[in-house]
Coordinates of C-alpha atoms in Angstrom, one line a residue:
M229 CA 201.3 -63.2 -137.5
A230 CA 201.7 -59.6 -138.6
Q231 CA 199.4 -57.4 -136.6
A232 CA 197.4 -54.5 -137.9
N233 CA 198.2 -51.8 -135.5
G234 CA 200.4 -50.6 -132.7
S235 CA 200.8 -47.7 -130.4
A236 CA 202.0 -44.3 -131.6
P237 CA 203.4 -41.2 -130.0
E238 CA 200.4 -39.2 -131.2
A239 CA 197.8 -41.3 -129.4
A240 CA 196.6 -40.2 -126.0
A241 CA 197.6 -42.2 -123.0
P242 CA 195.1 -45.0 -122.3
S243 CA 193.2 -45.2 -119.0
T244 CA 194.7 -47.7 -116.6
K245 CA 191.7 -47.6 -114.2
G246 CA 188.3 -49.1 -114.7
P247 CA 187.5 -51.9 -117.1
A248 CA 189.5 -52.3 -120.3
V249 CA 186.8 -51.8 -122.9
I250 CA 187.1 -50.8 -126.5
G251 CA 185.0 -49.6 -129.5
I252 CA 185.4 -51.3 -132.9
N253 CA 184.3 -49.9 -136.2
F254 CA 184.3 -52.9 -138.5
G255 CA 183.9 -51.5 -142.0
N256 CA 184.0 -53.2 -145.3
T257 CA 187.2 -51.4 -146.4
Y258 CA 188.7 -50.0 -143.2
A259 CA 188.3 -50.5 -139.5
S260 CA 189.4 -48.6 -136.4
I261 CA 189.8 -49.3 -132.7
A262 CA 189.0 -46.7 -130.0
V263 CA 190.1 -46.9 -126.3
L264 CA 189.3 -44.7 -123.3
T265 CA 191.9 -42.2 -122.3
K266 CA 192.9 -41.0 -118.8
E267 CA 190.7 -38.0 -119.3
G268 CA 187.7 -40.3 -119.9
H269 CA 187.5 -39.5 -123.7
A270 CA 187.6 -41.9 -126.5
D271 CA 190.6 -41.9 -128.9
C272 CA 191.5 -44.2 -131.8
I273 CA 194.7 -46.1 -131.7
A274 CA 197.2 -44.9 -134.3
N275 CA 200.0 -46.9 -135.9
E276 CA 203.6 -45.8 -136.2
D277 CA 202.6 -43.7 -139.3
G278 CA 199.9 -41.9 -137.3
E279 CA 197.1 -43.7 -139.3
R280 CA 194.0 -44.5 -137.4
Q281 CA 192.4 -46.5 -140.2
I282 CA 193.2 -50.3 -140.5
A283 CA 192.7 -51.9 -143.9
C284 CA 190.2 -54.7 -143.7
A285 CA 192.4 -57.2 -145.5
V286 CA 193.9 -60.6 -144.8
S287 CA 196.7 -62.0 -146.9
F288 CA 198.3 -65.4 -147.0
H289 CA 201.9 -65.6 -148.2
G290 CA 203.6 -68.8 -147.7
E291 CA 203.7 -69.6 -144.0
E292 CA 202.9 -66.0 -143.1
I293 CA 199.5 -64.3 -142.5
Y294 CA 199.4 -60.5 -143.0
I295 CA 196.5 -58.6 -141.5
G296 CA 195.4 -55.0 -141.9
N297 CA 197.7 -52.3 -143.4
Q298 CA 200.5 -54.9 -144.0
A299 CA 198.1 -57.0 -146.1
K300 CA 197.0 -54.2 -148.4
P301 CA 200.3 -54.1 -150.4
Q302 CA 199.9 -57.8 -151.1
L303 CA 197.2 -56.9 -153.6
V304 CA 200.0 -55.9 -156.0
K305 CA 201.9 -59.2 -156.3
N306 CA 199.8 -61.6 -154.3
A307 CA 196.2 -60.6 -155.1
E308 CA 194.9 -64.1 -155.5
N309 CA 195.7 -64.9 -151.9
T310 CA 194.6 -61.6 -150.4
I311 CA 191.1 -61.3 -149.1
V312 CA 189.3 -57.9 -148.9
G313 CA 185.6 -56.8 -148.8
F314 CA 184.5 -59.7 -146.6
R315 CA 182.5 -57.7 -144.1
N316 CA 179.6 -57.1 -146.5
L317 CA 179.5 -60.8 -147.4
L318 CA 178.7 -61.9 -143.8
G319 CA 175.5 -64.0 -143.7
K320 CA 175.2 -64.1 -147.5
K321 CA 174.8 -67.3 -149.5
F322 CA 177.0 -67.9 -152.5
S323 CA 174.0 -67.7 -154.8
E324 CA 173.2 -64.2 -153.5
I325 CA 176.7 -62.7 -154.3
P326 CA 176.9 -60.8 -157.7
K327 CA 179.1 -62.6 -160.1
D328 CA 179.7 -59.7 -162.5
Q329 CA 182.0 -57.7 -160.2
P330 CA 185.6 -57.2 -161.3
I331 CA 188.0 -59.4 -159.4
T332 CA 191.0 -57.6 -157.9
S333 CA 191.6 -60.0 -155.0
A334 CA 190.9 -63.5 -153.9
P335 CA 187.7 -64.6 -155.6
V336 CA 184.7 -65.8 -153.7
I337 CA 183.9 -69.5 -154.3
Q338 CA 181.3 -72.0 -153.3
H339 CA 182.4 -73.9 -150.3
P340 CA 183.2 -77.5 -151.3
E341 CA 181.6 -79.0 -148.2
Q342 CA 178.9 -76.6 -147.2
P343 CA 175.9 -76.1 -149.6
D344 CA 175.6 -72.6 -151.0
A345 CA 178.1 -71.2 -148.6
A346 CA 180.5 -68.4 -149.7
A347 CA 184.2 -69.0 -149.1
Y348 CA 187.7 -68.2 -150.2
K349 CA 190.5 -70.6 -151.4
V350 CA 194.1 -69.5 -150.9
A351 CA 197.4 -71.1 -151.4
I352 CA 199.6 -71.5 -148.4
L353 CA 202.7 -73.4 -147.3
Q354 CA 201.8 -76.1 -144.8
P355 CA 204.5 -76.2 -142.0
A356 CA 206.2 -79.6 -141.7
P357 CA 204.9 -81.8 -138.9
T358 CA 207.0 -81.9 -135.8
P359 CA 208.9 -85.2 -135.7
I360 CA 207.6 -87.6 -133.1
A361 CA 210.1 -88.0 -130.3
A362 CA 211.7 -91.4 -130.2
P363 CA 210.7 -93.5 -127.1
T364 CA 213.1 -93.5 -124.2
P365 CA 215.5 -96.5 -124.8
S366 CA 215.4 -99.3 -122.3
V367 CA 218.4 -100.7 -120.6
R368 CA 218.3 -103.6 -123.0
S369 CA 218.3 -101.6 -126.2
V370 CA 221.2 -101.8 -128.7
A371 CA 223.5 -98.8 -128.8
A372 CA 223.6 -96.7 -131.9
T373 CA 226.4 -96.9 -134.4
P374 CA 229.0 -94.2 -133.7
A375 CA 229.0 -93.0 -137.3
A376 CA 225.2 -92.8 -137.4
S377 CA 225.0 -90.7 -134.2
H378 CA 226.9 -87.9 -135.9
L379 CA 224.6 -87.6 -138.9
P380 CA 222.3 -84.4 -138.9
T381 CA 218.6 -85.1 -138.4
P382 CA 216.7 -84.6 -141.7
R383 CA 214.5 -81.5 -141.7
S384 CA 211.2 -81.5 -143.7
E385 CA 210.4 -78.5 -145.8
P386 CA 206.9 -76.8 -145.8
T387 CA 204.6 -78.3 -148.4
P388 CA 202.3 -76.3 -150.7
A389 CA 198.6 -76.6 -149.8
E390 CA 195.3 -75.0 -150.2
R391 CA 193.1 -73.5 -147.5
V392 CA 189.4 -72.9 -147.7
L393 CA 188.0 -70.3 -145.3
T394 CA 184.4 -69.2 -144.9
V395 CA 183.6 -65.5 -144.7
T396 CA 182.9 -65.9 -141.0
E397 CA 186.3 -67.5 -140.4
V398 CA 188.1 -64.6 -142.3
A399 CA 186.1 -62.1 -140.2
S400 CA 187.1 -63.9 -137.0
I401 CA 190.8 -63.8 -137.9
F402 CA 190.6 -60.1 -138.6
L403 CA 188.6 -59.2 -135.4
K404 CA 191.0 -61.2 -133.3
S405 CA 193.9 -59.2 -134.6
L406 CA 192.0 -55.9 -133.8
V407 CA 191.6 -57.1 -130.2
Q408 CA 195.2 -58.2 -129.9
S409 CA 196.3 -54.7 -131.2
A410 CA 194.1 -53.1 -128.5
Q411 CA 195.6 -55.3 -125.8
D412 CA 199.1 -54.5 -126.9
F413 CA 198.3 -50.8 -126.7
L414 CA 196.5 -51.0 -123.3
G415 CA 198.9 -53.4 -121.8
R416 CA 196.1 -55.6 -120.4
K417 CA 193.4 -57.9 -121.5
V418 CA 190.3 -56.4 -123.2
E419 CA 187.3 -57.2 -121.1
G420 CA 184.6 -56.1 -123.5
A421 CA 183.9 -54.4 -126.8
V422 CA 181.1 -52.6 -128.6
I423 CA 181.0 -53.1 -132.4
A424 CA 179.4 -50.8 -134.9
I425 CA 177.2 -52.4 -137.5
P426 CA 175.4 -50.9 -140.5
S427 CA 171.6 -50.4 -140.3
W428 CA 171.0 -52.6 -143.3
F429 CA 172.5 -55.7 -141.6
D430 CA 169.8 -58.4 -141.6
E431 CA 169.5 -61.2 -139.1
S432 CA 171.8 -63.5 -141.2
A433 CA 174.5 -60.9 -141.2
R434 CA 174.2 -60.2 -137.5
A435 CA 174.3 -63.9 -136.7
A436 CA 177.4 -64.4 -138.8
L437 CA 179.1 -61.4 -137.1
E438 CA 178.2 -62.7 -133.7
E439 CA 179.7 -66.1 -134.6
A440 CA 182.9 -64.5 -135.9
A441 CA 183.2 -62.5 -132.6
K442 CA 182.6 -65.6 -130.6
E443 CA 185.3 -67.5 -132.5
A444 CA 187.7 -64.6 -131.9
E445 CA 186.8 -64.8 -128.1
I446 CA 185.5 -61.3 -127.9
D447 CA 183.0 -60.4 -125.2
V448 CA 180.7 -58.1 -127.2
L449 CA 178.7 -55.8 -124.9
Q450 CA 176.5 -54.5 -127.7
Y451 CA 176.2 -54.4 -131.5
L452 CA 175.5 -50.7 -132.0
D453 CA 174.1 -49.4 -135.2
E454 CA 176.3 -46.8 -136.9
A455 CA 173.9 -43.9 -136.7
S456 CA 173.7 -44.3 -132.9
A457 CA 177.5 -44.6 -132.6
A458 CA 178.0 -41.4 -134.6
S459 CA 175.4 -39.5 -132.7
L460 CA 177.1 -40.3 -129.4
I461 CA 180.1 -38.2 -130.5
S462 CA 177.8 -35.3 -131.6
V463 CA 176.0 -35.4 -128.3
T464 CA 179.0 -35.6 -126.1
S465 CA 181.1 -33.1 -128.1
P466 CA 178.5 -30.6 -129.5
A467 CA 179.7 -27.7 -131.7
K468 CA 179.6 -24.3 -130.0
T469 CA 177.2 -23.0 -132.6
L470 CA 174.6 -25.8 -132.2
D471 CA 171.5 -25.7 -130.0
A472 CA 170.7 -28.6 -127.7
D473 CA 167.6 -29.2 -130.0
R474 CA 168.7 -30.0 -133.5
N475 CA 168.1 -32.1 -136.5
T476 CA 171.2 -34.0 -137.7
L477 CA 171.9 -35.6 -141.1
L478 CA 174.3 -38.5 -141.0
V479 CA 176.2 -39.1 -144.2
D480 CA 178.1 -42.3 -144.4
L481 CA 179.8 -42.6 -147.8
G482 CA 181.3 -46.0 -147.7
Q483 CA 183.4 -47.8 -150.4
S484 CA 180.4 -49.9 -151.4
A485 CA 177.3 -47.9 -150.5
L486 CA 175.8 -44.7 -149.2
S487 CA 174.0 -44.8 -145.9
L488 CA 172.0 -41.8 -144.8
S489 CA 170.2 -41.2 -141.5
L490 CA 168.1 -38.2 -140.3
L491 CA 168.3 -37.9 -136.5
S492 CA 166.6 -35.7 -134.0
I493 CA 168.8 -34.7 -131.0
R494 CA 166.9 -33.3 -128.1
H495 CA 169.1 -32.4 -125.1
G496 CA 171.1 -35.6 -125.4
L497 CA 168.2 -37.9 -126.5
V498 CA 168.6 -39.3 -130.0
Y499 CA 165.8 -40.5 -132.3
S500 CA 166.1 -41.9 -135.8
I501 CA 163.5 -40.2 -138.0
A502 CA 164.4 -41.9 -141.3
S503 CA 167.3 -43.7 -143.0
S504 CA 168.2 -45.0 -146.4
Y505 CA 170.8 -47.3 -148.0
D506 CA 171.9 -46.9 -151.7
T507 CA 174.5 -49.2 -153.4
S508 CA 174.3 -47.1 -156.6
V509 CA 176.3 -44.3 -154.9
N510 CA 179.6 -45.2 -153.2
G511 CA 183.2 -44.3 -152.6
E512 CA 184.4 -46.8 -155.2
Q513 CA 182.9 -44.5 -157.9
I514 CA 185.3 -41.8 -156.7
D515 CA 188.2 -44.2 -156.9
V516 CA 187.3 -45.4 -160.3
K517 CA 187.0 -41.8 -161.7
L518 CA 190.4 -40.9 -160.2
L519 CA 192.1 -44.1 -161.3
K520 CA 190.9 -43.5 -164.9
Y521 CA 192.1 -39.9 -164.7
F522 CA 195.6 -40.9 -163.5
A523 CA 195.8 -43.8 -166.0
K524 CA 195.0 -41.4 -168.8
D525 CA 197.6 -39.0 -167.5
F526 CA 200.2 -41.8 -167.3
T527 CA 199.5 -42.8 -170.9
K528 CA 199.8 -39.2 -172.0
K529 CA 203.2 -38.7 -170.4
T530 CA 204.7 -42.1 -171.2
K531 CA 202.9 -43.2 -174.4
I532 CA 202.3 -46.5 -172.7
P533 CA 198.7 -47.7 -172.9
L534 CA 197.1 -48.4 -169.6
Q535 CA 193.5 -49.6 -169.0
V536 CA 192.1 -49.7 -165.5
C537 CA 188.6 -50.4 -164.0
P538 CA 188.6 -53.0 -165.3
A539 CA 192.2 -53.8 -166.2
K540 CA 192.7 -56.0 -169.3
D541 CA 195.9 -58.0 -168.5
K542 CA 198.2 -58.8 -165.7
A543 CA 200.4 -55.8 -166.2
D544 CA 197.4 -53.5 -166.1
Q545 CA 196.0 -55.2 -163.0
R546 CA 199.3 -54.8 -161.2
A547 CA 199.5 -51.1 -162.3
E548 CA 195.9 -50.6 -161.0
A549 CA 196.7 -52.2 -157.7
K550 CA 199.8 -49.9 -157.3
L551 CA 197.8 -46.9 -158.3
R552 CA 195.0 -47.7 -155.8
L553 CA 197.6 -47.7 -152.9
A554 CA 199.0 -44.4 -154.0
L555 CA 195.5 -42.9 -154.4
E556 CA 194.8 -43.4 -150.6
H557 CA 197.6 -40.9 -149.9
T558 CA 196.4 -38.5 -152.5
K559 CA 192.9 -38.4 -151.1
R560 CA 194.2 -37.8 -147.5
T561 CA 196.3 -35.0 -148.8
I562 CA 193.5 -33.3 -150.6
S563 CA 191.3 -33.6 -147.5
A564 CA 193.9 -31.8 -145.4
S565 CA 195.2 -29.2 -147.8
S566 CA 193.6 -26.6 -150.1
G567 CA 196.5 -26.9 -152.5
A568 CA 197.7 -29.7 -154.8
A569 CA 198.3 -33.4 -153.9
S570 CA 200.8 -35.7 -155.4
C571 CA 200.4 -39.2 -156.7
S572 CA 203.6 -41.2 -157.2
V573 CA 204.0 -44.9 -158.3
E574 CA 207.3 -46.6 -158.7
S575 CA 207.6 -48.8 -161.8
M576 CA 203.9 -48.5 -162.6
K577 CA 204.1 -50.3 -166.0
D578 CA 206.9 -51.5 -168.2
G579 CA 209.4 -50.1 -165.7
M580 CA 208.1 -46.5 -166.0
D581 CA 207.6 -44.5 -162.9
F582 CA 204.6 -42.2 -162.5
N583 CA 204.7 -38.9 -160.8
T584 CA 202.0 -36.2 -161.0
T585 CA 200.0 -33.7 -159.0
V586 CA 196.3 -32.9 -158.9
N587 CA 194.8 -29.7 -157.5
R588 CA 191.6 -29.4 -155.6
M589 CA 189.7 -28.0 -158.6
R590 CA 190.5 -30.9 -160.9
F591 CA 190.0 -33.4 -158.1
D592 CA 186.5 -32.1 -157.4
L593 CA 185.7 -31.8 -161.1
E594 CA 186.4 -35.5 -161.5
C595 CA 184.3 -36.4 -158.4
R596 CA 181.5 -33.9 -158.9
S597 CA 178.9 -36.4 -160.2
V598 CA 179.3 -38.5 -157.1
Y599 CA 179.1 -35.5 -154.8
T600 CA 175.9 -34.4 -156.5
A601 CA 174.4 -37.9 -156.3
V602 CA 175.1 -37.9 -152.5
V603 CA 173.3 -34.6 -152.0
A604 CA 170.4 -35.7 -154.2
A605 CA 170.0 -38.8 -152.1
A606 CA 170.0 -36.8 -148.9
T607 CA 167.4 -34.4 -150.3
R608 CA 165.1 -37.3 -151.2
L609 CA 165.4 -38.7 -147.7
L610 CA 164.4 -35.4 -146.2
E611 CA 161.4 -35.1 -148.6
S612 CA 160.2 -38.6 -147.7
V613 CA 159.5 -37.4 -144.1
G614 CA 158.4 -33.8 -144.9
F615 CA 161.7 -32.1 -144.2
E616 CA 163.6 -29.6 -146.3
P617 CA 167.3 -28.7 -146.2
I618 CA 166.4 -25.6 -144.1
H619 CA 165.3 -28.0 -141.3
V620 CA 168.7 -29.5 -141.0
D621 CA 171.0 -28.0 -138.3
E622 CA 174.0 -30.3 -138.5
I623 CA 175.7 -32.7 -140.9
I624 CA 177.9 -35.5 -139.6
Y625 CA 180.2 -37.3 -142.1
V626 CA 181.3 -40.9 -141.6
G627 CA 184.1 -42.7 -143.5
G628 CA 187.2 -41.7 -145.4
S629 CA 185.3 -40.7 -148.6
A630 CA 183.2 -38.3 -146.7
S631 CA 186.4 -36.5 -145.6
L632 CA 186.6 -34.7 -148.9
P633 CA 185.8 -31.0 -148.7
G634 CA 184.3 -31.0 -152.2
L635 CA 181.4 -33.0 -150.9
D636 CA 180.8 -30.6 -148.1
E637 CA 180.8 -27.6 -150.5
T638 CA 178.3 -29.4 -152.8
F639 CA 175.7 -29.5 -149.9
F640 CA 175.9 -25.7 -149.5
T641 CA 175.7 -25.1 -153.3
N642 CA 172.6 -27.3 -153.6
G643 CA 170.0 -25.8 -151.2
F644 CA 171.5 -26.4 -147.7
P645 CA 171.7 -23.1 -145.8
E646 CA 174.9 -21.7 -144.6
S647 CA 173.7 -22.0 -141.0
V648 CA 174.2 -25.8 -141.2
V649 CA 177.2 -26.9 -139.0
T650 CA 179.6 -29.5 -140.4
P651 CA 183.0 -30.7 -139.3
F652 CA 184.5 -28.5 -142.1
T653 CA 182.7 -25.3 -140.8
E654 CA 183.9 -26.2 -137.3
G655 CA 187.4 -27.0 -138.4
S656 CA 187.4 -30.4 -136.8
V657 CA 187.3 -32.8 -139.7
L658 CA 190.9 -34.0 -139.4
G659 CA 193.5 -35.0 -136.8
G660 CA 191.3 -37.2 -134.8
G661 CA 189.1 -34.4 -133.6
S662 CA 185.4 -34.7 -132.7
G663 CA 184.5 -34.3 -136.4
D664 CA 187.0 -36.7 -137.9
P665 CA 184.9 -39.0 -140.1
T666 CA 187.4 -41.9 -140.1
S667 CA 187.4 -42.3 -136.3
L668 CA 183.8 -41.3 -135.4
L669 CA 182.1 -44.7 -135.2
A670 CA 184.9 -46.4 -133.2
R671 CA 185.0 -43.6 -130.6
G672 CA 181.2 -43.6 -130.3
C673 CA 181.4 -47.4 -129.6
A674 CA 184.1 -46.8 -127.0
L675 CA 181.9 -44.3 -125.2
Q676 CA 179.0 -46.8 -125.3
A677 CA 181.3 -49.5 -123.9
K678 CA 182.2 -47.2 -121.1
V679 CA 178.5 -46.8 -120.2
L680 CA 177.7 -50.5 -120.4
A681 CA 180.8 -51.4 -118.3
G682 CA 179.6 -49.1 -115.6
I683 CA 176.3 -51.0 -115.1
P684 CA 176.6 -53.3 -112.1
A685 CA 176.4 -57.0 -112.9
D686 CA 173.3 -57.4 -110.7
Q687 CA 171.3 -54.8 -112.7
V688 CA 170.1 -57.4 -115.2
E689 CA 167.1 -55.4 -116.4
I690 CA 169.2 -52.4 -117.3
R691 CA 171.6 -54.6 -119.2
E692 CA 168.8 -56.3 -121.0
A693 CA 167.5 -52.9 -122.2
F694 CA 170.5 -52.5 -124.4
K695 CA 170.0 -55.8 -126.2
R696 CA 168.4 -56.0 -129.6
G697 CA 164.7 -56.7 -129.5
S698 CA 164.2 -55.1 -126.0
E699 CA 160.9 -53.4 -125.5
H700 CA 162.8 -50.3 -124.5
A701 CA 164.2 -50.1 -128.0
S702 CA 160.7 -49.4 -129.3
V703 CA 160.5 -45.6 -129.1
H704 CA 157.6 -43.2 -130.0
A705 CA 158.2 -39.6 -130.9
T706 CA 156.1 -36.5 -131.3
S707 CA 154.9 -35.7 -134.8
K708 CA 154.0 -32.1 -134.1
T709 CA 155.8 -29.3 -132.3
L710 CA 154.3 -28.5 -128.9
G711 CA 154.4 -25.1 -127.1
I712 CA 152.5 -22.3 -125.5
I713 CA 151.2 -19.0 -126.9
L714 CA 151.1 -16.0 -124.5
P715 CA 148.9 -13.0 -125.2
E716 CA 151.4 -10.9 -123.1
D717 CA 154.7 -9.7 -124.4
V718 CA 157.8 -11.8 -123.6
S719 CA 161.2 -10.3 -123.3
E720 CA 163.4 -10.6 -126.4
G721 CA 165.5 -13.7 -126.5
D722 CA 163.2 -15.8 -124.3
A723 CA 160.6 -16.6 -126.9
K724 CA 160.1 -16.4 -130.7
A725 CA 157.6 -14.0 -132.1
G726 CA 155.5 -15.5 -134.9
D727 CA 152.3 -15.2 -136.8
L728 CA 150.4 -17.2 -134.1
G729 CA 148.4 -14.4 -132.5
G730 CA 150.7 -14.0 -129.6
Q731 CA 154.2 -14.8 -128.3
W732 CA 155.4 -18.3 -128.9
V733 CA 157.4 -20.3 -126.3
L734 CA 158.8 -23.6 -127.6
G735 CA 158.1 -26.6 -125.4
V736 CA 158.7 -29.9 -127.2
P737 CA 160.0 -29.9 -130.8
K738 CA 158.5 -32.5 -133.3
E739 CA 160.4 -35.8 -133.6
T740 CA 161.3 -35.7 -129.9
P741 CA 161.6 -39.3 -128.4
L742 CA 159.2 -40.1 -125.6
P743 CA 158.9 -40.0 -122.6
Y744 CA 160.3 -36.5 -122.3
R745 CA 160.4 -33.6 -119.8
R746 CA 161.5 -30.1 -120.3
I747 CA 161.5 -27.0 -118.1
V748 CA 161.6 -23.5 -119.7
Q749 CA 161.7 -20.1 -118.0
F750 CA 160.8 -16.7 -119.4
D751 CA 160.0 -13.2 -118.2
C752 CA 156.4 -12.0 -118.5
D753 CA 155.3 -8.4 -118.9
L754 CA 152.1 -8.0 -116.8
G755 CA 151.3 -4.5 -117.9
E756 CA 150.7 -1.3 -115.9
G757 CA 148.4 -0.6 -113.0
T758 CA 148.3 -0.7 -109.3
E759 CA 150.0 -3.3 -107.1
G760 CA 148.1 -6.6 -106.6
E761 CA 147.7 -10.1 -107.9
R762 CA 147.9 -10.5 -111.6
K763 CA 147.3 -13.4 -113.9
V764 CA 149.1 -14.9 -116.9
G765 CA 147.1 -16.8 -119.5
M766 CA 148.7 -19.4 -121.8
D767 CA 147.3 -21.7 -124.4
L768 CA 148.9 -25.1 -125.2
W769 CA 149.1 -25.7 -128.9
E770 CA 150.3 -28.3 -131.4
V771 CA 151.8 -26.5 -134.4
S772 CA 153.1 -27.6 -137.7
E773 CA 156.4 -26.5 -139.2
G774 CA 156.7 -25.2 -142.7
V775 CA 158.8 -23.2 -145.1
K776 CA 158.0 -19.8 -146.6
V777 CA 159.6 -19.1 -149.9
E778 CA 160.1 -15.6 -151.3
N779 CA 161.7 -14.5 -154.5
I780 CA 163.5 -11.2 -154.0
K781 CA 164.8 -9.3 -157.0
Q782 CA 168.5 -8.5 -156.7
S783 CA 169.5 -4.9 -157.1
K784 CA 171.5 -4.1 -160.2
E785 CA 174.9 -2.4 -160.1
E786 CA 174.8 1.0 -161.8
P787 CA 177.3 1.4 -164.7
E788 CA 180.4 3.4 -163.9
E789 CA 180.9 6.8 -165.5
G790 CA 182.1 6.5 -169.0
E791 CA 180.7 3.0 -169.5
E792 CA 178.1 2.5 -172.1
D793 CA 174.7 1.2 -170.9
E794 CA 174.3 -2.4 -171.9
E795 CA 171.0 -3.7 -173.1
E796 CA 168.5 -4.1 -170.3
E797 CA 168.6 -7.6 -168.8
E798 CA 166.0 -9.2 -166.7
E799 CA 166.5 -8.8 -163.0
E800 CA 167.7 -11.9 -161.3
E801 CA 165.6 -13.2 -158.4
E802 CA 167.0 -14.7 -155.2
E803 CA 165.0 -17.4 -153.5
I804 CA 164.7 -16.8 -149.7
R805 CA 163.4 -19.6 -147.5
E806 CA 162.2 -19.0 -143.9
K807 CA 160.8 -21.4 -141.3
T808 CA 157.2 -20.9 -140.4
L809 CA 154.8 -22.2 -137.7
T810 CA 151.1 -22.8 -138.2
K811 CA 148.5 -23.5 -135.5
E812 CA 147.1 -27.0 -135.7
T813 CA 145.3 -28.1 -132.5
Q814 CA 144.7 -26.2 -129.3
L815 CA 145.1 -28.8 -126.5
G816 CA 144.0 -26.6 -123.6
S817 CA 144.5 -23.4 -121.6
L818 CA 146.0 -22.5 -118.3
Q819 CA 145.8 -19.4 -116.1
L820 CA 148.6 -18.7 -113.6
S821 CA 148.2 -16.3 -110.6
C822 CA 151.3 -14.2 -110.0
K823 CA 151.5 -12.9 -106.4
H824 CA 155.0 -11.5 -106.5
P825 CA 155.4 -9.2 -109.5
I826 CA 158.2 -6.7 -109.7
K827 CA 157.7 -3.1 -111.0
E828 CA 160.2 -1.9 -113.5
K829 CA 159.9 1.4 -115.3
G830 CA 156.2 1.7 -114.6
R831 CA 155.4 -1.9 -115.7
W832 CA 154.8 -5.1 -113.7
K833 CA 157.0 -8.1 -114.6
T834 CA 157.6 -11.6 -113.3
T835 CA 159.4 -14.8 -114.2
V836 CA 157.4 -17.9 -115.1
E837 CA 158.6 -21.5 -115.1
V838 CA 156.8 -24.0 -117.3
Q839 CA 157.4 -27.7 -117.2
F840 CA 156.3 -29.9 -120.1
V841 CA 156.0 -33.6 -119.4
V842 CA 155.1 -35.9 -122.3
G843 CA 154.5 -39.5 -121.5
H844 CA 155.3 -42.6 -123.6
A845 CA 151.7 -42.7 -124.8
G846 CA 151.7 -39.0 -125.7
G847 CA 149.8 -37.5 -122.8
V848 CA 150.9 -34.1 -121.6
I849 CA 151.2 -32.6 -118.2
L850 CA 151.8 -28.8 -118.2
T851 CA 152.8 -27.2 -115.0
A852 CA 153.4 -23.5 -114.5
R853 CA 154.6 -21.6 -111.5
E854 CA 155.9 -18.1 -110.6
I855 CA 159.6 -17.7 -109.8
H856 CA 160.4 -14.9 -107.3
K857 CA 163.3 -13.9 -105.0
D858 CA 162.0 -16.1 -102.1
G859 CA 161.6 -19.2 -104.2
K860 CA 158.8 -20.7 -106.3
G861 CA 155.0 -20.1 -106.2
E862 CA 152.3 -22.7 -106.1
P863 CA 152.1 -24.8 -109.3
T864 CA 149.1 -24.7 -111.6
T865 CA 148.7 -27.9 -113.7
L866 CA 147.0 -28.8 -116.9
T867 CA 146.6 -32.4 -117.9
I868 CA 146.0 -33.4 -121.5
H869 CA 145.3 -36.8 -123.0
P870 CA 147.7 -38.3 -125.6
V871 CA 148.8 -36.0 -128.4
S872 CA 150.2 -36.7 -131.9
Q873 CA 153.1 -39.0 -132.0
S874 CA 154.9 -41.2 -134.5

């Protein structure tokens, strides 16, 4: 059996200590496998060509089975026996599968023996049965004729046959090859795996995947949703420009659908605020637009008609299959370079080769409508929960289609502020770095597998908490931002000034998962006067976040000397958006006695530490104390009943 992957010089050395666990991103078009390195990081296995993506394809050719990247070329000459796109069919009935989709590989059929079950029928060569050994002759048997003993034993040839496989069986074959590739790379048996699954997977799809993993003899530690897997990389490898409190937009542009998730990340805690799934926007649309563009270019250069998407005849179908394979290389090149990318196909149609180049501008022009649709879907998701682009601090891209820089640029030209951090702004989108969209999910799963493998076997309750349906999976979050307002001045950099009637000190941002604890310190100006005990008053408030919009007229450039004045044009206005805070509910007040103030330049100052503790039900315990050179002062505590949560 041809395996999907192998080790590569580029890959980091795997860890030889601890349990052999892996992370698997099982996509509909591509998959990837991540292992733990000696340094404790997660890295994807790369093949001999340095590719970390494994095509989700299984092809039957005679007596051989090709899996992964070796199966993809079979779509050119052996498409009817090559199975792709099977992940998204897990758990679906045959009657639920659309019948109007163009067929470019083995078609889905109704299983002949299982009612309403989806399956594939492929042609194979059945190996000849092994001849049954003749019984050991007894002493009384008749000796063979000398002439007959020299005749060669007849050898049976393989016979043509048909094989019917369910979607689950195909998934099992593919998953087993992934684990085998990981074992070949690690040099030891895989003890456990975490597999990423899309958020839209229903119970039927989950059950089918679990069955496939069981048939492949994989010990699955957890089925982790894709948003959680991606956020693990963001949490463990944060960008230098990002704050520990941030709102993250996850953009997963898959070949068949667009998945979006809005996450709140609060000092390592991740909470899913909202998510959406849209099949009307997908990476296949990008491929179709580019395939049609290149087909038109081929016809223009060779005068040979070529119709693709859908292809009319066998020659066009084969040309489209070849062009799709070449397009993968073109997209990778465009992602890595600001220049032009080539697209070359040998004997594309009627024996004519096709060689062309496409620059970034033309590439993005062809794909612009898809980029715009992605950004529009993201904006709608934000609006559904009362967010605006200005509230997004980070964008994480998932999938090969999301590696395109044109998509990133479209976000910034459609209302997202320049302060948003993306893998492109950090320069980590390629090369297996922390922002590489093609390896993100697998590496997040590997990190989760590391955590799960470290839980002792006797800690049953902790292990159960990671299972689907656990009560610990039900999380509440704050719906309002929580903080304190001080009438006194606070040193610059320690608190944000606002229109709140005092100095604002952020405690717990909205959409923070509960329970939660945070400690903040800031310097307080206690004013002038004689030495003695002083007090600091603080009010605990819930505030709402908003956006202030201002239209500022842009200044005109004065005409240079000698130039005629043109007719007066209306001044252009630039829209400026700024975050705002508005008081909602005062929860209580607290007064802290400061017994160890320090005098600086005629004014008394001290350092205050405030601890915010918000329980699972929303109750707040606010504790303040003075910090001085000899330690900490006596705490003063304010207890509040449950506050707003979602």
